[in-house]
mmCIF file with all atom_site columns, C-alpha atoms in Angstrom:
data_model
loop_
_atom_site.group_PDB
_atom_site.id
_atom_site.type_symbol
_atom_site.label_atom_id
_atom_site.label_alt_id
_atom_site.label_comp_id
_atom_site.label_asym_id
_atom_site.label_entity_id
_atom_site.label_seq_id
_atom_site.pdbx_PDB_ins_code
_atom_site.Cartn_x
_atom_site.Cartn_y
_atom_site.Cartn_z
_atom_site.occupancy
_atom_site.B_iso_or_equiv
_atom_site.pdbx_formal_charge
_atom_site.auth_seq_id
_atom_site.auth_comp_id
_atom_site.auth_asym_id
_atom_site.auth_atom_id
_atom_site.pdbx_PDB_model_num
ATOM 1   C CA . MET A 1 1   ? 90.486  -49.932 -63.767 1.00 0.00 ? 1   MET A CA 1
ATOM 2   C CA . LYS A 1 2   ? 87.990  -47.407 -65.035 1.00 0.00 ? 2   LYS A CA 1
ATOM 3   C CA . ARG A 1 3   ? 84.889  -46.647 -62.940 1.00 0.00 ? 3   ARG A CA 1
ATOM 4   C CA . ILE A 1 4   ? 81.759  -47.129 -64.987 1.00 0.00 ? 4   ILE A CA 1
ATOM 5   C CA . ARG A 1 5   ? 79.525  -44.083 -64.845 1.00 0.00 ? 5   ARG A CA 1
ATOM 6   C CA . ARG A 1 6   ? 75.855  -44.925 -64.611 1.00 0.00 ? 6   ARG A CA 1
ATOM 7   C CA . ASP A 1 7   ? 73.553  -43.204 -67.024 1.00 0.00 ? 7   ASP A CA 1
ATOM 8   C CA . THR A 1 8   ? 70.640  -41.884 -65.116 1.00 0.00 ? 8   THR A CA 1
ATOM 9   C CA . SER A 1 9   ? 68.902  -40.252 -68.017 1.00 0.00 ? 9   SER A CA 1
ATOM 10  C CA . ASP A 1 10  ? 66.488  -43.184 -68.370 1.00 0.00 ? 10  ASP A CA 1
ATOM 11  C CA . ALA A 1 11  ? 65.732  -43.484 -64.656 1.00 0.00 ? 11  ALA A CA 1
ATOM 12  C CA . ALA A 1 12  ? 62.154  -42.979 -63.546 1.00 0.00 ? 12  ALA A CA 1
ATOM 13  C CA . PRO A 1 13  ? 61.472  -39.590 -62.068 1.00 0.00 ? 13  PRO A CA 1
ATOM 14  C CA . PRO A 1 14  ? 61.059  -39.510 -58.362 1.00 0.00 ? 14  PRO A CA 1
ATOM 15  C CA . THR A 1 15  ? 57.533  -39.997 -57.158 1.00 0.00 ? 15  THR A CA 1
ATOM 16  C CA . PRO A 1 16  ? 56.217  -36.694 -55.845 1.00 0.00 ? 16  PRO A CA 1
ATOM 17  C CA . VAL A 1 17  ? 55.380  -36.757 -52.233 1.00 0.00 ? 17  VAL A CA 1
ATOM 18  C CA . PRO A 1 18  ? 51.802  -35.505 -51.706 1.00 0.00 ? 18  PRO A CA 1
ATOM 19  C CA . ALA A 1 19  ? 51.647  -32.367 -49.671 1.00 0.00 ? 19  ALA A CA 1
ATOM 20  C CA . ARG A 1 20  ? 50.259  -32.877 -46.213 1.00 0.00 ? 20  ARG A CA 1
ATOM 21  C CA . GLU A 1 21  ? 46.785  -31.517 -46.004 1.00 0.00 ? 21  GLU A CA 1
ATOM 22  C CA . ALA A 1 22  ? 46.385  -28.678 -43.556 1.00 0.00 ? 22  ALA A CA 1
ATOM 23  C CA . ALA A 1 23  ? 44.526  -29.684 -40.466 1.00 0.00 ? 23  ALA A CA 1
ATOM 24  C CA . PRO A 1 24  ? 41.084  -28.123 -40.331 1.00 0.00 ? 24  PRO A CA 1
ATOM 25  C CA . SER A 1 25  ? 41.046  -25.074 -38.162 1.00 0.00 ? 25  SER A CA 1
ATOM 26  C CA . ALA A 1 26  ? 39.404  -25.689 -34.832 1.00 0.00 ? 26  ALA A CA 1
ATOM 27  C CA . GLN A 1 27  ? 35.997  -24.042 -34.515 1.00 0.00 ? 27  GLN A CA 1
ATOM 28  C CA . PRO A 1 28  ? 35.621  -21.643 -31.621 1.00 0.00 ? 28  PRO A CA 1
ATOM 29  C CA . ALA A 1 29  ? 33.900  -23.216 -28.661 1.00 0.00 ? 29  ALA A CA 1
ATOM 30  C CA . ALA A 1 30  ? 30.316  -22.177 -28.288 1.00 0.00 ? 30  ALA A CA 1
ATOM 31  C CA . SER A 1 31  ? 29.785  -19.780 -25.401 1.00 0.00 ? 31  SER A CA 1
ATOM 32  C CA . PRO A 1 32  ? 27.777  -21.397 -22.623 1.00 0.00 ? 32  PRO A CA 1
ATOM 33  C CA . ARG A 1 33  ? 24.157  -20.353 -22.434 1.00 0.00 ? 33  ARG A CA 1
ATOM 34  C CA . PRO A 1 34  ? 23.351  -18.262 -19.409 1.00 0.00 ? 34  PRO A CA 1
ATOM 35  C CA . ALA A 1 35  ? 21.480  -20.207 -16.796 1.00 0.00 ? 35  ALA A CA 1
ATOM 36  C CA . PRO A 1 36  ? 17.883  -19.095 -16.407 1.00 0.00 ? 36  PRO A CA 1
ATOM 37  C CA . SER A 1 37  ? 17.566  -16.629 -13.595 1.00 0.00 ? 37  SER A CA 1
ATOM 38  C CA . ALA A 1 38  ? 16.090  -18.266 -10.553 1.00 0.00 ? 38  ALA A CA 1
ATOM 39  C CA . ARG A 1 39  ? 12.936  -16.742 -9.172  1.00 0.00 ? 39  ARG A CA 1
ATOM 40  C CA . PRO A 1 40  ? 13.427  -15.108 -5.797  1.00 0.00 ? 40  PRO A CA 1
ATOM 41  C CA . ALA A 1 41  ? 12.200  -17.264 -2.986  1.00 0.00 ? 41  ALA A CA 1
ATOM 42  C CA . PRO A 1 42  ? 9.060   -15.922 -1.319  1.00 0.00 ? 42  PRO A CA 1
ATOM 43  C CA . ASP A 1 43  ? 9.661   -13.976 1.829   1.00 0.00 ? 43  ASP A CA 1
ATOM 44  C CA . PRO A 1 44  ? 8.177   -16.024 4.681   1.00 0.00 ? 44  PRO A CA 1
ATOM 45  C CA . ALA A 1 45  ? 7.855   -12.908 6.821   1.00 0.00 ? 45  ALA A CA 1
ATOM 46  C CA . ALA A 1 46  ? 5.740   -11.169 4.167   1.00 0.00 ? 46  ALA A CA 1
ATOM 47  C CA . SER A 1 47  ? 3.556   -14.240 3.765   1.00 0.00 ? 47  SER A CA 1
ATOM 48  C CA . ASP A 1 48  ? 3.042   -14.465 7.505   1.00 0.00 ? 48  ASP A CA 1
ATOM 49  C CA . ARG A 1 49  ? 2.152   -10.775 7.648   1.00 0.00 ? 49  ARG A CA 1
ATOM 50  C CA . GLU A 1 50  ? -0.521  -11.189 4.986   1.00 0.00 ? 50  GLU A CA 1
ATOM 51  C CA . VAL A 1 51  ? -1.974  -14.206 6.776   1.00 0.00 ? 51  VAL A CA 1
ATOM 52  C CA . GLN A 1 52  ? -2.069  -12.433 10.134  1.00 0.00 ? 52  GLN A CA 1
ATOM 53  C CA . VAL A 1 53  ? -3.608  -9.238  8.741   1.00 0.00 ? 53  VAL A CA 1
ATOM 54  C CA . ALA A 1 54  ? -6.240  -11.285 6.909   1.00 0.00 ? 54  ALA A CA 1
ATOM 55  C CA . ARG A 1 55  ? -6.993  -13.041 10.179  1.00 0.00 ? 55  ARG A CA 1
ATOM 56  C CA . LEU A 1 56  ? -7.321  -9.677  11.939  1.00 0.00 ? 56  LEU A CA 1
ATOM 57  C CA . PHE A 1 57  ? -9.739  -8.580  9.251   1.00 0.00 ? 57  PHE A CA 1
ATOM 58  C CA . ASP A 1 58  ? -11.929 -11.651 9.707   1.00 0.00 ? 58  ASP A CA 1
ATOM 59  C CA . LEU A 1 59  ? -11.942 -11.329 13.493  1.00 0.00 ? 59  LEU A CA 1
ATOM 60  C CA . HIS A 1 60  ? -12.252 -7.595  14.048  1.00 0.00 ? 60  HIS A CA 1
ATOM 61  C CA . TYR A 1 61  ? -13.678 -5.869  10.978  1.00 0.00 ? 61  TYR A CA 1
ATOM 62  C CA . PRO A 1 62  ? -17.308 -5.753  12.238  1.00 0.00 ? 62  PRO A CA 1
ATOM 63  C CA . SER A 1 63  ? -16.273 -4.437  15.656  1.00 0.00 ? 63  SER A CA 1
ATOM 64  C CA . MET A 1 64  ? -13.911 -1.858  14.114  1.00 0.00 ? 64  MET A CA 1
ATOM 65  C CA . LEU A 1 65  ? -16.681 -0.687  11.796  1.00 0.00 ? 65  LEU A CA 1
ATOM 66  C CA . ARG A 1 66  ? -19.034 -0.409  14.753  1.00 0.00 ? 66  ARG A CA 1
ATOM 67  C CA . LEU A 1 67  ? -16.381 1.486   16.716  1.00 0.00 ? 67  LEU A CA 1
ATOM 68  C CA . ALA A 1 68  ? -15.843 4.049   13.955  1.00 0.00 ? 68  ALA A CA 1
ATOM 69  C CA . THR A 1 69  ? -19.603 4.452   13.518  1.00 0.00 ? 69  THR A CA 1
ATOM 70  C CA . LEU A 1 70  ? -20.276 4.988   17.198  1.00 0.00 ? 70  LEU A CA 1
ATOM 71  C CA . LEU A 1 71  ? -17.406 7.450   17.475  1.00 0.00 ? 71  LEU A CA 1
ATOM 72  C CA . GLY A 1 72  ? -19.111 9.599   14.860  1.00 0.00 ? 72  GLY A CA 1
ATOM 73  C CA . ALA A 1 73  ? -17.215 8.876   11.633  1.00 0.00 ? 73  ALA A CA 1
ATOM 74  C CA . ASP A 1 74  ? -19.206 9.869   8.559   1.00 0.00 ? 74  ASP A CA 1
ATOM 75  C CA . ASP A 1 75  ? -17.289 7.302   6.463   1.00 0.00 ? 75  ASP A CA 1
ATOM 76  C CA . PRO A 1 76  ? -16.533 4.405   8.830   1.00 0.00 ? 76  PRO A CA 1
ATOM 77  C CA . GLU A 1 77  ? -15.698 1.981   6.006   1.00 0.00 ? 77  GLU A CA 1
ATOM 78  C CA . ASN A 1 78  ? -12.873 4.224   4.778   1.00 0.00 ? 78  ASN A CA 1
ATOM 79  C CA . ILE A 1 79  ? -11.647 4.795   8.327   1.00 0.00 ? 79  ILE A CA 1
ATOM 80  C CA . VAL A 1 80  ? -11.416 1.069   8.992   1.00 0.00 ? 80  VAL A CA 1
ATOM 81  C CA . ALA A 1 81  ? -9.814  0.369   5.609   1.00 0.00 ? 81  ALA A CA 1
ATOM 82  C CA . GLU A 1 82  ? -7.125  2.956   6.314   1.00 0.00 ? 82  GLU A CA 1
ATOM 83  C CA . ALA A 1 83  ? -6.583  1.468   9.771   1.00 0.00 ? 83  ALA A CA 1
ATOM 84  C CA . TYR A 1 84  ? -5.989  -1.969  8.259   1.00 0.00 ? 84  TYR A CA 1
ATOM 85  C CA . TYR A 1 85  ? -3.546  -0.452  5.785   1.00 0.00 ? 85  TYR A CA 1
ATOM 86  C CA . GLU A 1 86  ? -1.619  1.068   8.678   1.00 0.00 ? 86  GLU A CA 1
ATOM 87  C CA . ILE A 1 87  ? -1.556  -2.241  10.519  1.00 0.00 ? 87  ILE A CA 1
ATOM 88  C CA . TYR A 1 88  ? -0.268  -3.929  7.351   1.00 0.00 ? 88  TYR A CA 1
ATOM 89  C CA . ARG A 1 89  ? 2.580   -1.435  6.973   1.00 0.00 ? 89  ARG A CA 1
ATOM 90  C CA . LYS A 1 90  ? 3.695   -1.620  10.599  1.00 0.00 ? 90  LYS A CA 1
ATOM 91  C CA . TYR A 1 91  ? 2.871   -5.226  11.408  1.00 0.00 ? 91  TYR A CA 1
ATOM 92  C CA . ARG A 1 92  ? 6.534   -6.294  11.691  1.00 0.00 ? 92  ARG A CA 1
ATOM 93  C CA . LYS A 1 93  ? 7.064   -3.764  14.471  1.00 0.00 ? 93  LYS A CA 1
ATOM 94  C CA . LEU A 1 94  ? 4.295   -5.246  16.574  1.00 0.00 ? 94  LEU A CA 1
ATOM 95  C CA . ARG A 1 95  ? 5.240   -7.852  19.122  1.00 0.00 ? 95  ARG A CA 1
ATOM 96  C CA . THR A 1 96  ? 2.184   -10.087 19.302  1.00 0.00 ? 96  THR A CA 1
ATOM 97  C CA . PRO A 1 97  ? -1.203  -10.537 17.560  1.00 0.00 ? 97  PRO A CA 1
ATOM 98  C CA . ASP A 1 98  ? -2.813  -9.092  20.693  1.00 0.00 ? 98  ASP A CA 1
ATOM 99  C CA . ALA A 1 99  ? -0.718  -5.970  20.260  1.00 0.00 ? 99  ALA A CA 1
ATOM 100 C CA . ALA A 1 100 ? -1.903  -5.773  16.646  1.00 0.00 ? 100 ALA A CA 1
ATOM 101 C CA . ALA A 1 101 ? -5.559  -5.793  17.725  1.00 0.00 ? 101 ALA A CA 1
ATOM 102 C CA . ALA A 1 102 ? -4.941  -3.069  20.313  1.00 0.00 ? 102 ALA A CA 1
ATOM 103 C CA . TYR A 1 103 ? -3.025  -0.984  17.785  1.00 0.00 ? 103 TYR A CA 1
ATOM 104 C CA . LEU A 1 104 ? -5.867  -1.410  15.298  1.00 0.00 ? 104 LEU A CA 1
ATOM 105 C CA . ARG A 1 105 ? -8.386  0.006   17.794  1.00 0.00 ? 105 ARG A CA 1
ATOM 106 C CA . SER A 1 106 ? -6.051  2.883   18.543  1.00 0.00 ? 106 SER A CA 1
ATOM 107 C CA . VAL A 1 107 ? -5.668  3.746   14.863  1.00 0.00 ? 107 VAL A CA 1
ATOM 108 C CA . VAL A 1 108 ? -9.437  3.685   14.333  1.00 0.00 ? 108 VAL A CA 1
ATOM 109 C CA . CYS A 1 109 ? -9.912  6.070   17.270  1.00 0.00 ? 109 CYS A CA 1
ATOM 110 C CA . ASN A 1 110 ? -7.199  8.433   16.069  1.00 0.00 ? 110 ASN A CA 1
ATOM 111 C CA . LEU A 1 111 ? -8.382  8.456   12.457  1.00 0.00 ? 111 LEU A CA 1
ATOM 112 C CA . THR A 1 112 ? -11.981 9.051   13.519  1.00 0.00 ? 112 THR A CA 1
ATOM 113 C CA . ARG A 1 113 ? -10.934 11.891  15.804  1.00 0.00 ? 113 ARG A CA 1
ATOM 114 C CA . MET A 1 114 ? -8.972  13.550  12.994  1.00 0.00 ? 114 MET A CA 1
ATOM 115 C CA . ARG A 1 115 ? -11.832 13.042  10.573  1.00 0.00 ? 115 ARG A CA 1
ATOM 116 C CA . ILE A 1 116 ? -14.321 14.686  12.910  1.00 0.00 ? 116 ILE A CA 1
ATOM 117 C CA . ARG A 1 117 ? -12.001 17.650  13.450  1.00 0.00 ? 117 ARG A CA 1
ATOM 118 C CA . HIS A 1 118 ? -11.607 18.023  9.694   1.00 0.00 ? 118 HIS A CA 1
ATOM 119 C CA . LEU A 1 119 ? -15.376 17.982  9.200   1.00 0.00 ? 119 LEU A CA 1
ATOM 120 C CA . GLN A 1 120 ? -15.884 20.551  11.941  1.00 0.00 ? 120 GLN A CA 1
ATOM 121 C CA . VAL A 1 121 ? -13.450 22.911  10.251  1.00 0.00 ? 121 VAL A CA 1
ATOM 122 C CA . ALA A 1 122 ? -14.955 22.281  6.815   1.00 0.00 ? 122 ALA A CA 1
ATOM 123 C CA . ARG A 1 123 ? -18.507 22.835  8.005   1.00 0.00 ? 123 ARG A CA 1
ATOM 124 C CA . ARG A 1 124 ? -17.631 26.226  9.392   1.00 0.00 ? 124 ARG A CA 1
ATOM 125 C CA . HIS A 1 125 ? -17.226 27.399  5.820   1.00 0.00 ? 125 HIS A CA 1
ATOM 126 C CA . VAL A 1 126 ? -20.499 25.942  4.587   1.00 0.00 ? 126 VAL A CA 1
ATOM 127 C CA . GLU A 1 127 ? -23.729 27.842  5.054   1.00 0.00 ? 127 GLU A CA 1
ATOM 128 C CA . ASP A 1 128 ? -26.102 24.972  4.504   1.00 0.00 ? 128 ASP A CA 1
ATOM 129 C CA . ARG A 1 129 ? -26.184 22.115  6.946   1.00 0.00 ? 129 ARG A CA 1
ATOM 130 C CA . ILE A 1 130 ? -24.567 18.978  5.566   1.00 0.00 ? 130 ILE A CA 1
ATOM 131 C CA . ASP A 1 131 ? -26.688 15.886  6.009   1.00 0.00 ? 131 ASP A CA 1
ATOM 132 C CA . THR A 1 132 ? -24.573 12.812  6.428   1.00 0.00 ? 132 THR A CA 1
ATOM 133 C CA . VAL A 1 133 ? -25.777 9.946   4.295   1.00 0.00 ? 133 VAL A CA 1
ATOM 134 C CA . ALA A 1 134 ? -24.732 6.653   5.829   1.00 0.00 ? 134 ALA A CA 1
ATOM 135 C CA . SER A 1 135 ? -23.975 3.666   3.672   1.00 0.00 ? 135 SER A CA 1
ATOM 136 C CA . ALA A 1 136 ? -26.253 0.650   3.628   1.00 0.00 ? 136 ALA A CA 1
ATOM 137 C CA . GLU A 1 137 ? -23.743 -1.342  5.663   1.00 0.00 ? 137 GLU A CA 1
ATOM 138 C CA . THR A 1 138 ? -23.530 1.368   8.313   1.00 0.00 ? 138 THR A CA 1
ATOM 139 C CA . SER A 1 139 ? -27.264 1.876   8.470   1.00 0.00 ? 139 SER A CA 1
ATOM 140 C CA . ALA A 1 140 ? -27.765 -1.831  9.016   1.00 0.00 ? 140 ALA A CA 1
ATOM 141 C CA . LEU A 1 141 ? -25.767 -1.559  12.209  1.00 0.00 ? 141 LEU A CA 1
ATOM 142 C CA . LEU A 1 142 ? -28.124 1.004   13.699  1.00 0.00 ? 142 LEU A CA 1
ATOM 143 C CA . ARG A 1 143 ? -31.678 0.213   14.718  1.00 0.00 ? 143 ARG A CA 1
ATOM 144 C CA . ASP A 1 144 ? -34.375 2.814   15.015  1.00 0.00 ? 144 ASP A CA 1
ATOM 145 C CA . ASP A 1 145 ? -34.374 2.653   18.800  1.00 0.00 ? 145 ASP A CA 1
ATOM 146 C CA . GLN A 1 146 ? -30.660 3.360   18.881  1.00 0.00 ? 146 GLN A CA 1
ATOM 147 C CA . ARG A 1 147 ? -30.634 6.542   16.850  1.00 0.00 ? 147 ARG A CA 1
ATOM 148 C CA . ALA A 1 148 ? -31.444 8.835   19.771  1.00 0.00 ? 148 ALA A CA 1
ATOM 149 C CA . LEU A 1 149 ? -28.712 7.223   21.846  1.00 0.00 ? 149 LEU A CA 1
ATOM 150 C CA . ILE A 1 150 ? -26.218 7.580   19.020  1.00 0.00 ? 150 ILE A CA 1
ATOM 151 C CA . ARG A 1 151 ? -27.068 11.264  18.576  1.00 0.00 ? 151 ARG A CA 1
ATOM 152 C CA . ALA A 1 152 ? -26.563 11.872  22.296  1.00 0.00 ? 152 ALA A CA 1
ATOM 153 C CA . LEU A 1 153 ? -23.317 9.904   22.229  1.00 0.00 ? 153 LEU A CA 1
ATOM 154 C CA . ARG A 1 154 ? -21.961 11.928  19.326  1.00 0.00 ? 154 ARG A CA 1
ATOM 155 C CA . ALA A 1 155 ? -22.748 15.143  21.162  1.00 0.00 ? 155 ALA A CA 1
ATOM 156 C CA . LEU A 1 156 ? -20.256 14.226  23.915  1.00 0.00 ? 156 LEU A CA 1
ATOM 157 C CA . PRO A 1 157 ? -16.640 15.438  23.896  1.00 0.00 ? 157 PRO A CA 1
ATOM 158 C CA . ALA A 1 158 ? -14.374 13.134  21.919  1.00 0.00 ? 158 ALA A CA 1
ATOM 159 C CA . ARG A 1 159 ? -12.539 11.637  24.903  1.00 0.00 ? 159 ARG A CA 1
ATOM 160 C CA . GLN A 1 160 ? -15.743 10.867  26.803  1.00 0.00 ? 160 GLN A CA 1
ATOM 161 C CA . ARG A 1 161 ? -17.283 9.344   23.700  1.00 0.00 ? 161 ARG A CA 1
ATOM 162 C CA . GLU A 1 162 ? -14.245 7.153   23.044  1.00 0.00 ? 162 GLU A CA 1
ATOM 163 C CA . ALA A 1 163 ? -14.070 5.953   26.650  1.00 0.00 ? 163 ALA A CA 1
ATOM 164 C CA . LEU A 1 164 ? -17.755 5.002   26.689  1.00 0.00 ? 164 LEU A CA 1
ATOM 165 C CA . VAL A 1 165 ? -17.670 3.226   23.349  1.00 0.00 ? 165 VAL A CA 1
ATOM 166 C CA . LEU A 1 166 ? -14.556 1.240   24.209  1.00 0.00 ? 166 LEU A CA 1
ATOM 167 C CA . ARG A 1 167 ? -15.895 0.321   27.631  1.00 0.00 ? 167 ARG A CA 1
ATOM 168 C CA . HIS A 1 168 ? -19.571 -0.394  27.030  1.00 0.00 ? 168 HIS A CA 1
ATOM 169 C CA . TRP A 1 169 ? -19.703 -1.331  23.356  1.00 0.00 ? 169 TRP A CA 1
ATOM 170 C CA . LEU A 1 170 ? -16.390 -3.103  22.843  1.00 0.00 ? 170 LEU A CA 1
ATOM 171 C CA . CYS A 1 171 ? -16.262 -4.337  26.479  1.00 0.00 ? 171 CYS A CA 1
ATOM 172 C CA . LEU A 1 172 ? -12.576 -3.525  26.922  1.00 0.00 ? 172 LEU A CA 1
ATOM 173 C CA . LYS A 1 173 ? -10.885 -3.377  30.284  1.00 0.00 ? 173 LYS A CA 1
ATOM 174 C CA . GLU A 1 174 ? -9.689  -0.060  31.634  1.00 0.00 ? 174 GLU A CA 1
ATOM 175 C CA . LYS A 1 175 ? -6.047  -0.938  30.949  1.00 0.00 ? 175 LYS A CA 1
ATOM 176 C CA . GLU A 1 176 ? -6.881  -1.770  27.332  1.00 0.00 ? 176 GLU A CA 1
ATOM 177 C CA . ILE A 1 177 ? -8.820  1.467   26.969  1.00 0.00 ? 177 ILE A CA 1
ATOM 178 C CA . ALA A 1 178 ? -5.904  3.428   28.420  1.00 0.00 ? 178 ALA A CA 1
ATOM 179 C CA . ALA A 1 179 ? -3.520  1.801   25.925  1.00 0.00 ? 179 ALA A CA 1
ATOM 180 C CA . THR A 1 180 ? -5.890  2.488   23.038  1.00 0.00 ? 180 THR A CA 1
ATOM 181 C CA . MET A 1 181 ? -6.465  6.133   23.936  1.00 0.00 ? 181 MET A CA 1
ATOM 182 C CA . GLY A 1 182 ? -2.906  6.786   25.078  1.00 0.00 ? 182 GLY A CA 1
ATOM 183 C CA . ILE A 1 183 ? -3.944  8.038   28.527  1.00 0.00 ? 183 ILE A CA 1
ATOM 184 C CA . SER A 1 184 ? -3.752  6.801   32.112  1.00 0.00 ? 184 SER A CA 1
ATOM 185 C CA . VAL A 1 185 ? -6.211  4.427   33.730  1.00 0.00 ? 185 VAL A CA 1
ATOM 186 C CA . GLY A 1 186 ? -7.291  7.254   36.046  1.00 0.00 ? 186 GLY A CA 1
ATOM 187 C CA . SER A 1 187 ? -8.137  9.443   33.077  1.00 0.00 ? 187 SER A CA 1
ATOM 188 C CA . VAL A 1 188 ? -10.128 6.597   31.565  1.00 0.00 ? 188 VAL A CA 1
ATOM 189 C CA . LYS A 1 189 ? -12.221 6.376   34.723  1.00 0.00 ? 189 LYS A CA 1
ATOM 190 C CA . THR A 1 190 ? -12.787 10.136  34.718  1.00 0.00 ? 190 THR A CA 1
ATOM 191 C CA . HIS A 1 191 ? -13.832 10.304  31.057  1.00 0.00 ? 191 HIS A CA 1
ATOM 192 C CA . THR A 1 192 ? -16.066 7.253   31.431  1.00 0.00 ? 192 THR A CA 1
ATOM 193 C CA . ALA A 1 193 ? -17.855 8.617   34.502  1.00 0.00 ? 193 ALA A CA 1
ATOM 194 C CA . ARG A 1 194 ? -18.388 12.076  33.023  1.00 0.00 ? 194 ARG A CA 1
ATOM 195 C CA . GLY A 1 195 ? -19.498 10.712  29.686  1.00 0.00 ? 195 GLY A CA 1
ATOM 196 C CA . LEU A 1 196 ? -21.939 8.295   31.260  1.00 0.00 ? 196 LEU A CA 1
ATOM 197 C CA . ALA A 1 197 ? -23.434 11.049  33.427  1.00 0.00 ? 197 ALA A CA 1
ATOM 198 C CA . ALA A 1 198 ? -23.854 13.367  30.442  1.00 0.00 ? 198 ALA A CA 1
ATOM 199 C CA . LEU A 1 199 ? -25.344 10.593  28.327  1.00 0.00 ? 199 LEU A CA 1
ATOM 200 C CA . THR A 1 200 ? -27.801 9.617   31.058  1.00 0.00 ? 200 THR A CA 1
ATOM 201 C CA . HIS A 1 201 ? -28.878 13.220  31.470  1.00 0.00 ? 201 HIS A CA 1
ATOM 202 C CA . ALA A 1 202 ? -29.419 13.647  27.724  1.00 0.00 ? 202 ALA A CA 1
ATOM 203 C CA . MET A 1 203 ? -31.588 10.537  27.534  1.00 0.00 ? 203 MET A CA 1
ATOM 204 C CA . GLU A 1 204 ? -33.661 11.551  30.596  1.00 0.00 ? 204 GLU A CA 1
ATOM 205 C CA . VAL A 1 205 ? -34.339 14.975  29.139  1.00 0.00 ? 205 VAL A CA 1
ATOM 206 C CA . ARG A 1 206 ? -35.527 13.354  25.922  1.00 0.00 ? 206 ARG A CA 1
ATOM 207 C CA . ARG A 1 207 ? -38.073 11.273  27.817  1.00 0.00 ? 207 ARG A CA 1
#
């Protein structure tokens, strides 16, 4: 029996299979935005220092200005301003607010002493006498009846002048004066007694 051969010439062409579309390429992930830099937290120690120094200024500025004036500073405002700057720089090293007040007095004394020494050296090279012009704020502290006393006080040696001013104008105790001047209590008594005797003599001669 003969096998019948099928004629495939009239057969429909095979349906083309559509090519698979390429998957869209994945877009690169966006880089995360950097987080905004956080502001540094305020230093509580610095804030406390500013508060304490401002408090010292309110409490002691008039007395420090008077101290510098009575000690003979020709620019007491600048002396006191520099003293407060020193106390601001070194406040963290101080143990208590009381220590800060004592250190402030000590700085005013030391700065005034150095200022007077500088003026003495400078005036040796000047032929004409330099008249010190006090500021309005300084002049307001001095009454007419005090000028003679102030002149006599400024004529004393520095240590005697400091001891008298701290004792009789600022009303400090001898231990506080010793700490301020950096000397012993015995030396404070000696300088105070000698300064008071010299000041009394100068005022009696004037009368």
